[in-house]
XYZ file of C-alpha atoms in Angstrom:
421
model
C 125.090 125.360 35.583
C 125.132 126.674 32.232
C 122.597 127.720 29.093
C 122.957 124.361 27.718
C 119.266 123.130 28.230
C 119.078 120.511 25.609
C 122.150 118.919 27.089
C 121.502 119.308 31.084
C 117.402 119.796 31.158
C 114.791 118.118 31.106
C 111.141 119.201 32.463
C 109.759 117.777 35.326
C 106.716 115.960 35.569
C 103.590 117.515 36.056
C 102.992 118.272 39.821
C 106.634 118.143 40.387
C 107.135 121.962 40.408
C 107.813 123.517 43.616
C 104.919 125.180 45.237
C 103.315 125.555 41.965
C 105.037 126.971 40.172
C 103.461 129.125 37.402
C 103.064 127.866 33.806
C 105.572 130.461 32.461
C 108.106 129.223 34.525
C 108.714 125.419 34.193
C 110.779 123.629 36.556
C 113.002 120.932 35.200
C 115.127 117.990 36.369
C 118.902 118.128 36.684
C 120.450 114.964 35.512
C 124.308 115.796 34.844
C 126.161 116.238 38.021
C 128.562 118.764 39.338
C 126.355 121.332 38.965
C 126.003 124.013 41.665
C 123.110 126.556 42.776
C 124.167 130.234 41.569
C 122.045 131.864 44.580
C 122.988 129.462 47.677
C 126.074 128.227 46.270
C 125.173 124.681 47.171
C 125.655 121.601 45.271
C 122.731 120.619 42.932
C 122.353 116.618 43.106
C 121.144 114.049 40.216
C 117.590 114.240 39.602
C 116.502 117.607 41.748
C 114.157 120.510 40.677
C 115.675 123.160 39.198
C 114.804 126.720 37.769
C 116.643 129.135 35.580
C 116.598 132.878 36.530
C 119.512 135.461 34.590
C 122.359 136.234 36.298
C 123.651 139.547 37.918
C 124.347 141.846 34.898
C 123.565 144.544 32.872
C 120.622 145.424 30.602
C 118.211 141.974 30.157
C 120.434 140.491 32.859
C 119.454 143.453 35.268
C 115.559 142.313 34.681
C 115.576 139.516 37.323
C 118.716 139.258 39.225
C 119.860 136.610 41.575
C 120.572 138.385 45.255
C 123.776 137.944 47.156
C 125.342 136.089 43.760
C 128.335 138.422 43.603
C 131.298 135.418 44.354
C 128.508 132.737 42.701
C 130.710 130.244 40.574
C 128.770 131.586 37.071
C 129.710 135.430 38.044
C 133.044 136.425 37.503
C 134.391 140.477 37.758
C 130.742 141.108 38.593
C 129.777 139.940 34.997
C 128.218 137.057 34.244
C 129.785 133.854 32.854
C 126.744 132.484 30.738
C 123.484 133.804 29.754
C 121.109 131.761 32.042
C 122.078 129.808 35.330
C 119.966 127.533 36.969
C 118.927 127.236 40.298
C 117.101 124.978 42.924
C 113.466 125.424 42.378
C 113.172 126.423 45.943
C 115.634 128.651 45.633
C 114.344 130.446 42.311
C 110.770 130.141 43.813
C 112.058 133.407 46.473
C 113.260 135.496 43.428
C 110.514 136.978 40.833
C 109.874 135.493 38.199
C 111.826 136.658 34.804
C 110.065 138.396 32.096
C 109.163 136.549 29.518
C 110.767 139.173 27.087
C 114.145 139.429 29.123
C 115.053 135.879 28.387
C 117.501 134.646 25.760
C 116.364 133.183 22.472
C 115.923 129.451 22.991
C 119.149 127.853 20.922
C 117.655 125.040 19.521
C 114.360 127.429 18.322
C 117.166 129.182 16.158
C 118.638 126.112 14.944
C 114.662 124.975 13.365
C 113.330 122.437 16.360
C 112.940 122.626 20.172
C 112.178 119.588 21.629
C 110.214 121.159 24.948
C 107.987 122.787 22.372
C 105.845 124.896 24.600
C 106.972 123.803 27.791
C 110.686 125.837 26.915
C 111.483 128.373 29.726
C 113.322 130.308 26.585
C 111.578 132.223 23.971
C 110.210 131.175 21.282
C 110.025 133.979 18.371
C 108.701 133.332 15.219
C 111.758 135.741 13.724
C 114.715 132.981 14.474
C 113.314 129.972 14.024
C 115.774 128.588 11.894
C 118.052 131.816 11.560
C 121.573 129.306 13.067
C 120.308 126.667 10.461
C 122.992 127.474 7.672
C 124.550 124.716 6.844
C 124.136 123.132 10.450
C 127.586 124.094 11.224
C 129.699 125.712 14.042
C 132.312 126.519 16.211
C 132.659 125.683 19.657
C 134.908 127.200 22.091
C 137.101 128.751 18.603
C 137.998 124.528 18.133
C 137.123 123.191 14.930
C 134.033 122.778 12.867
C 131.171 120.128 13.314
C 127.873 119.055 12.162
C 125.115 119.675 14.984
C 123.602 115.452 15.939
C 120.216 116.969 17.180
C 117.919 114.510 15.707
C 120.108 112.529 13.448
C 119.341 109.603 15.176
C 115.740 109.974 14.604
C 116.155 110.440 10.682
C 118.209 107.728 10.315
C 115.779 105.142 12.576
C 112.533 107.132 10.074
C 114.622 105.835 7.488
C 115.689 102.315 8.398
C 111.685 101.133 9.510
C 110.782 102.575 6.352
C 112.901 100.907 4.054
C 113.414 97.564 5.877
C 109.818 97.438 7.599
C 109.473 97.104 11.647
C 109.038 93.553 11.550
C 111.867 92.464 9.310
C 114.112 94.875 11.892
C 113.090 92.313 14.956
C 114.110 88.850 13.177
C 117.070 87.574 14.672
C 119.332 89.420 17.307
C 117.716 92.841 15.331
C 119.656 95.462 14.613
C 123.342 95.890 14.803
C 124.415 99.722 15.328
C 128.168 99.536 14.500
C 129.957 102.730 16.022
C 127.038 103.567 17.741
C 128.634 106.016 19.921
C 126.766 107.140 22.976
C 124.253 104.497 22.074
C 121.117 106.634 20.924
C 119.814 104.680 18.014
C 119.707 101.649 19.639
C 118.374 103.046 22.573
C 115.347 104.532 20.418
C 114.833 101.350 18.564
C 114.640 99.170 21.870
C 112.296 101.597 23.957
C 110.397 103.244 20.977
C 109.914 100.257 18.663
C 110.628 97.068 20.931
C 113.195 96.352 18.236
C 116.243 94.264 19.734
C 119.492 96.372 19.100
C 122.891 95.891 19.639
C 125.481 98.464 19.795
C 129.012 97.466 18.635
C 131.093 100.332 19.655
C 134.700 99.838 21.889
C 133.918 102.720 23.906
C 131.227 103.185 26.720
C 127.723 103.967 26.097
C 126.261 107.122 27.510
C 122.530 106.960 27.684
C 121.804 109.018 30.343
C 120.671 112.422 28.572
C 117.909 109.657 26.550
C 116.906 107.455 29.007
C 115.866 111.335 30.731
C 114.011 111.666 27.838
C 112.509 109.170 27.365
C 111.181 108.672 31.463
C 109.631 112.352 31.035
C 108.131 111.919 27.743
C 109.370 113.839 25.108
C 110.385 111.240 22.580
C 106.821 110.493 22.886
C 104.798 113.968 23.212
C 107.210 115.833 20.751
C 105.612 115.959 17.317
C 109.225 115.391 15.439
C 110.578 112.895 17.375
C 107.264 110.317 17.799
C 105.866 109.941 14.311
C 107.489 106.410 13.718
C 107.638 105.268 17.609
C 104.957 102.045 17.908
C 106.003 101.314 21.433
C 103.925 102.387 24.117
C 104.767 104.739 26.720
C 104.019 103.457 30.193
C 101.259 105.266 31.576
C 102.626 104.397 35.524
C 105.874 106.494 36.061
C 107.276 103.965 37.927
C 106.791 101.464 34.501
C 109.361 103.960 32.923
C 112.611 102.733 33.071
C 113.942 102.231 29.456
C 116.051 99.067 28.864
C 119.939 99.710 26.987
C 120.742 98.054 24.143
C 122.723 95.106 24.198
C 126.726 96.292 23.746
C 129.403 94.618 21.963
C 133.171 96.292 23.432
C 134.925 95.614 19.768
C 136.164 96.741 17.044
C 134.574 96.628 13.542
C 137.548 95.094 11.275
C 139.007 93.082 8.492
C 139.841 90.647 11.812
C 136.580 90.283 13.046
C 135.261 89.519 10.006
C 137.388 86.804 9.111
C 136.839 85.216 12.362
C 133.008 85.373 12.162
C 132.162 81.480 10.506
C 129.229 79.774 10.757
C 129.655 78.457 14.129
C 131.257 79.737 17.626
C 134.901 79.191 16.925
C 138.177 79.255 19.136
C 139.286 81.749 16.783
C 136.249 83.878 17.661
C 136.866 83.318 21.077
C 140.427 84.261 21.329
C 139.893 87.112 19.014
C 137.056 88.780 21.515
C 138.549 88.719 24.086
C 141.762 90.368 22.994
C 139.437 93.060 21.297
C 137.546 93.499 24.732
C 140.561 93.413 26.625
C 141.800 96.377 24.660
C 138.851 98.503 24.759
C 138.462 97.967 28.950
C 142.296 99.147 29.176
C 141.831 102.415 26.604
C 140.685 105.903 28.262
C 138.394 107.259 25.812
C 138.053 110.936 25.314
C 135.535 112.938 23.253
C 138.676 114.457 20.910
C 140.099 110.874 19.933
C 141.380 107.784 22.148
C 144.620 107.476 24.324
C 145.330 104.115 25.478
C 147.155 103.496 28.983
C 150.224 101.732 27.380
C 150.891 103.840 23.770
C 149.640 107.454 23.988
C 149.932 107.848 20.447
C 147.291 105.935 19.621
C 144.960 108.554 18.628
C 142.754 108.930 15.296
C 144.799 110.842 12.298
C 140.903 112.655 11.427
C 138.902 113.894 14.290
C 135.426 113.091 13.765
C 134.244 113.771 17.123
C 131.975 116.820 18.704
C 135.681 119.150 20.075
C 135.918 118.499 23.859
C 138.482 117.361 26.189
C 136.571 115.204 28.585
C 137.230 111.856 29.240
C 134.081 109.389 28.513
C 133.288 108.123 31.732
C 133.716 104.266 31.686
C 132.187 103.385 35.345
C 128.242 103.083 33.586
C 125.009 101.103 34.864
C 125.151 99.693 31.303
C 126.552 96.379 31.071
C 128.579 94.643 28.002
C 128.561 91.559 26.414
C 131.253 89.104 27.654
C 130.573 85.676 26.741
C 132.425 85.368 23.236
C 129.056 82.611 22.140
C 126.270 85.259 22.733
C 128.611 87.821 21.343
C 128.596 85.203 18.201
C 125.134 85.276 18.541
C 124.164 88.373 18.040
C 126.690 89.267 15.452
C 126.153 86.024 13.100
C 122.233 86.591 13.517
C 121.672 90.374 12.801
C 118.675 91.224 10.939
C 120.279 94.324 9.954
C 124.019 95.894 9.886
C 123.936 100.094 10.091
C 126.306 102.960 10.930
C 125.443 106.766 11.388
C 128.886 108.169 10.935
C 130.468 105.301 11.896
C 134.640 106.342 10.786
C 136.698 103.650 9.910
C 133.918 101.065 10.570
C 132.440 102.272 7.067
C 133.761 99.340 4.966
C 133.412 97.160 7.904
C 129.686 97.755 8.177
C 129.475 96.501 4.229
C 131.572 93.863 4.217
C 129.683 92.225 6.983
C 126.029 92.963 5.663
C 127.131 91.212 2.063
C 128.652 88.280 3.717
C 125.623 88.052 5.928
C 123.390 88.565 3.313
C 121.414 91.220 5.536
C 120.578 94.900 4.703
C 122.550 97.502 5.587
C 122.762 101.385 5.676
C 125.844 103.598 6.135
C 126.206 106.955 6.489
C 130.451 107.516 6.260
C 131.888 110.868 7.045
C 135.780 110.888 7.130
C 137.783 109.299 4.762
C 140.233 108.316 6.317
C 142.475 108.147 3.492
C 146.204 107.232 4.987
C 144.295 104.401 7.431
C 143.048 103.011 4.000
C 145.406 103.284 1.285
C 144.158 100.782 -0.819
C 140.521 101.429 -1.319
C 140.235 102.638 -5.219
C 136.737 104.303 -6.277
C 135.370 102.741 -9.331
C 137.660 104.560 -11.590
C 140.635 103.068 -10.271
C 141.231 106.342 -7.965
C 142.795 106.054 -4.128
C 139.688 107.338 -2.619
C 140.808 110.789 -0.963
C 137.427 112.367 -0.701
C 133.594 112.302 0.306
C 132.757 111.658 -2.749
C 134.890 108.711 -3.597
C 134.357 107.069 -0.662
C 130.526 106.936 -1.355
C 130.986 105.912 -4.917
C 133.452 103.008 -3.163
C 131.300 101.853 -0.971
C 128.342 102.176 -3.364
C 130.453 99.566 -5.259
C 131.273 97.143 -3.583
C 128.170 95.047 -4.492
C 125.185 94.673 -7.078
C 121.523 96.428 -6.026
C 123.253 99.034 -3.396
C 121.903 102.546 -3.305
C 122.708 105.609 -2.286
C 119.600 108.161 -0.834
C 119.791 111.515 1.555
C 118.855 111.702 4.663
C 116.545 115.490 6.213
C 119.888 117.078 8.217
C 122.735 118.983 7.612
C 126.490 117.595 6.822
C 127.413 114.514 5.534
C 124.067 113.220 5.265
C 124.447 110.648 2.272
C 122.950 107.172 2.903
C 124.290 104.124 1.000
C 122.254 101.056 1.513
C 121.226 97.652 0.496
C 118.331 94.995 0.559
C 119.165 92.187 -0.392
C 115.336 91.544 -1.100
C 115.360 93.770 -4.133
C 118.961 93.271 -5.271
C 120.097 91.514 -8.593
């Protein structure tokens, strides 16, 4: 188990710790599985109490080594792998404790927030807060460049209650989340503002790392994430399990659209199910897609964190499959949004102004050769950032553009149709 302990950690709840463990050395919840115990070599399961101690090594390393680890999976050459591995807590309970000055940096310290605040195992100096900040960018694994998502969601929900109002987000089916990804935003407006949400995305939603969150507390005790949350948080544990959104298995196109009227049609009908069919029979990856019958299917930009994992498709999450409550809760949207949502820019636009409903979009790639025929307002193909805002920025009277608090493409274009001309 790696250093990774924004993506694999959470903390446990108090009195979980194994025989008390002291308050410098937090015990946390394993949710992601595979992992395995550095010091007995034994598997670590779903939900167990874990510790991190630094592996076998030289200099800070040497300050609290794990015994009998020499032909542990994380040490390799007597070296270690990673920087931190993590144990069972009853395992790192025999070993003494690590110094609180031997420990790495906390990662997400340096890049300006840590969501664990003072309950992080790493250190917290004052020094490099902020110091990987630069332009929120980096490399992973020598693969290609990307814009860090930690806390995007939350900016972009700040921004949506504040513009269209918490009430106004709830009429209807609520808010539509096209290319919603993993699912987050919708997943923070359902459990953190008991607004409906619906997430209209083709591939699999993967809501485990938030629903950990949120069951242990930090969307609600960490200052940065809980400022616009209006939803209580269960004070019974056992009241915690968060609910999904609602999850549409389509595409966001020109077909869709023209199939959407103003009642349930056969059209419709034939049209979802086709879509569905085709996202159920694609293997999604975290690089692109690859479907089972044309492997060269894939995107011609790659917008997506690098990483060569397939998106697991066997979730607890269920999807929409009757093509009249699909209807529903597309032809009934309070609002239409996208954080980065690709190709589905346009899409997301196109649907709000036929609707008449607000919207907000966020587009990243261009994706130029996929639309040849978009021209920015000065009769330009639209081949960059820039023109693709100033397209969709035109594409009706009253829309606005704004920026949104993180790094990268961070430009908001958006529309109430309250205000507009």
């Amino acid at each position: 188990m790696g250093s990774d302990e924004g993506g694999l950690l959470l903390p446990a709840a108090p009195g979980e710790g194994a025989g008390g463990a002291e308050e410098e050395e937090p015990v946390f919840k394993c949710w992601r599985e595979g992992n395995v115990c550095i010091a007995c070599g034994e598997g670590i399961p779903v939900g167990a109490l874990i510790a991190p101690r630094l592996p076998p090594g030289e200099g800070a390393a040497a300050a609290c080594p794990v015994e009998d680890a020499a032909d542990a999976p994380l040490v390799k050459k007597g070296k270690p792998k990673l920087k931190v591995a993590w144990l069972h807590a009853a395992c790192a309970q025999r070993l003494p404790p690590c110094p609180k000055d031997a420990r790495p940096v906390c990662m997400h310290w340096k890049r300006g927030e840590c969501l664990l605040g003072g309950q992080c195992w790493f250190r917290h100096p004052d020094a490099a807060r902020g110091a990987d900040a630069g332009g929120g960018r980096r490399i992973l694994h020598g693969r290609r460049k990307y814009v860090r998502n930690d806390g995007r969601a939350n900016v972009f929900r700040k921004f949506l209650l504040e513009k269209f109002g918490e009430e106004r987000l709830r009429q209807g089916s609520g808010v539509l989340d096209v290319a919603g990804g993993k699912g987050e935003l919708g997943f923070q407006f359902v459990n953190l503002n008991a607004v409906p949400s619906t997430v209209v995305d083709p591939r699999p939603m993967e809501l485990a790392q938030f629903s950990a969150r949120y069951t242990q507390g930090m969307y609600h005790r960490n200052t940065f994430l809980s400022k616009h949350n209006t939803a209580p948080f269960p004070a019974d544990p056992a009241a915690r399990a968060p609910a999904p959104p609602e999850h549409l298995r389509i595409f966001m196109d020109d077909a869709l659209l023209g199939c959407l009227g103003e009642a349930p049609s056969d059209r419709f009908e034939a049209h979802f199910e086709q879509t569905l069919a085709t996202a159920l029979a694609t293997t999604w990856t975290r690089k692109g897609l690859e479907s089972h019958e044309d492997d060269t299917d894939v995107p011609e930009e790659d917008p997506a964190p690098a990483g060569d994992g397939e998106v697991p498709d066997a979730t607890p999450y269920p999807h929409m499959e009757d093509s009249s409550a699909a209807w529903g809760l597309l032809r009934h949207a309070a609002c239409v949004v996208g954080l980065h949502p690709d190709q589905a820019a346009g899409g997301i636009v196109d649907m709000a102004l036929k609707l008449r409903v607000p919207f907000a979009v966020v587009p990243c790639c261009v994706y130029a050769k996929s639309f040849p025929k978009r021209k920015d307002p000065e009769g330009r193909q639209v081949q960059s950032y820039e023109q693709l805002v100033a397209y969709l920025a035109a594409r009706g009277p009253g829309i606005r553009t704004d920026r949104l608090d993180f790094g990268g493409k961070n430009t908001v274009v958006w529309w109430d149709p309250a205000s507009a001309p």
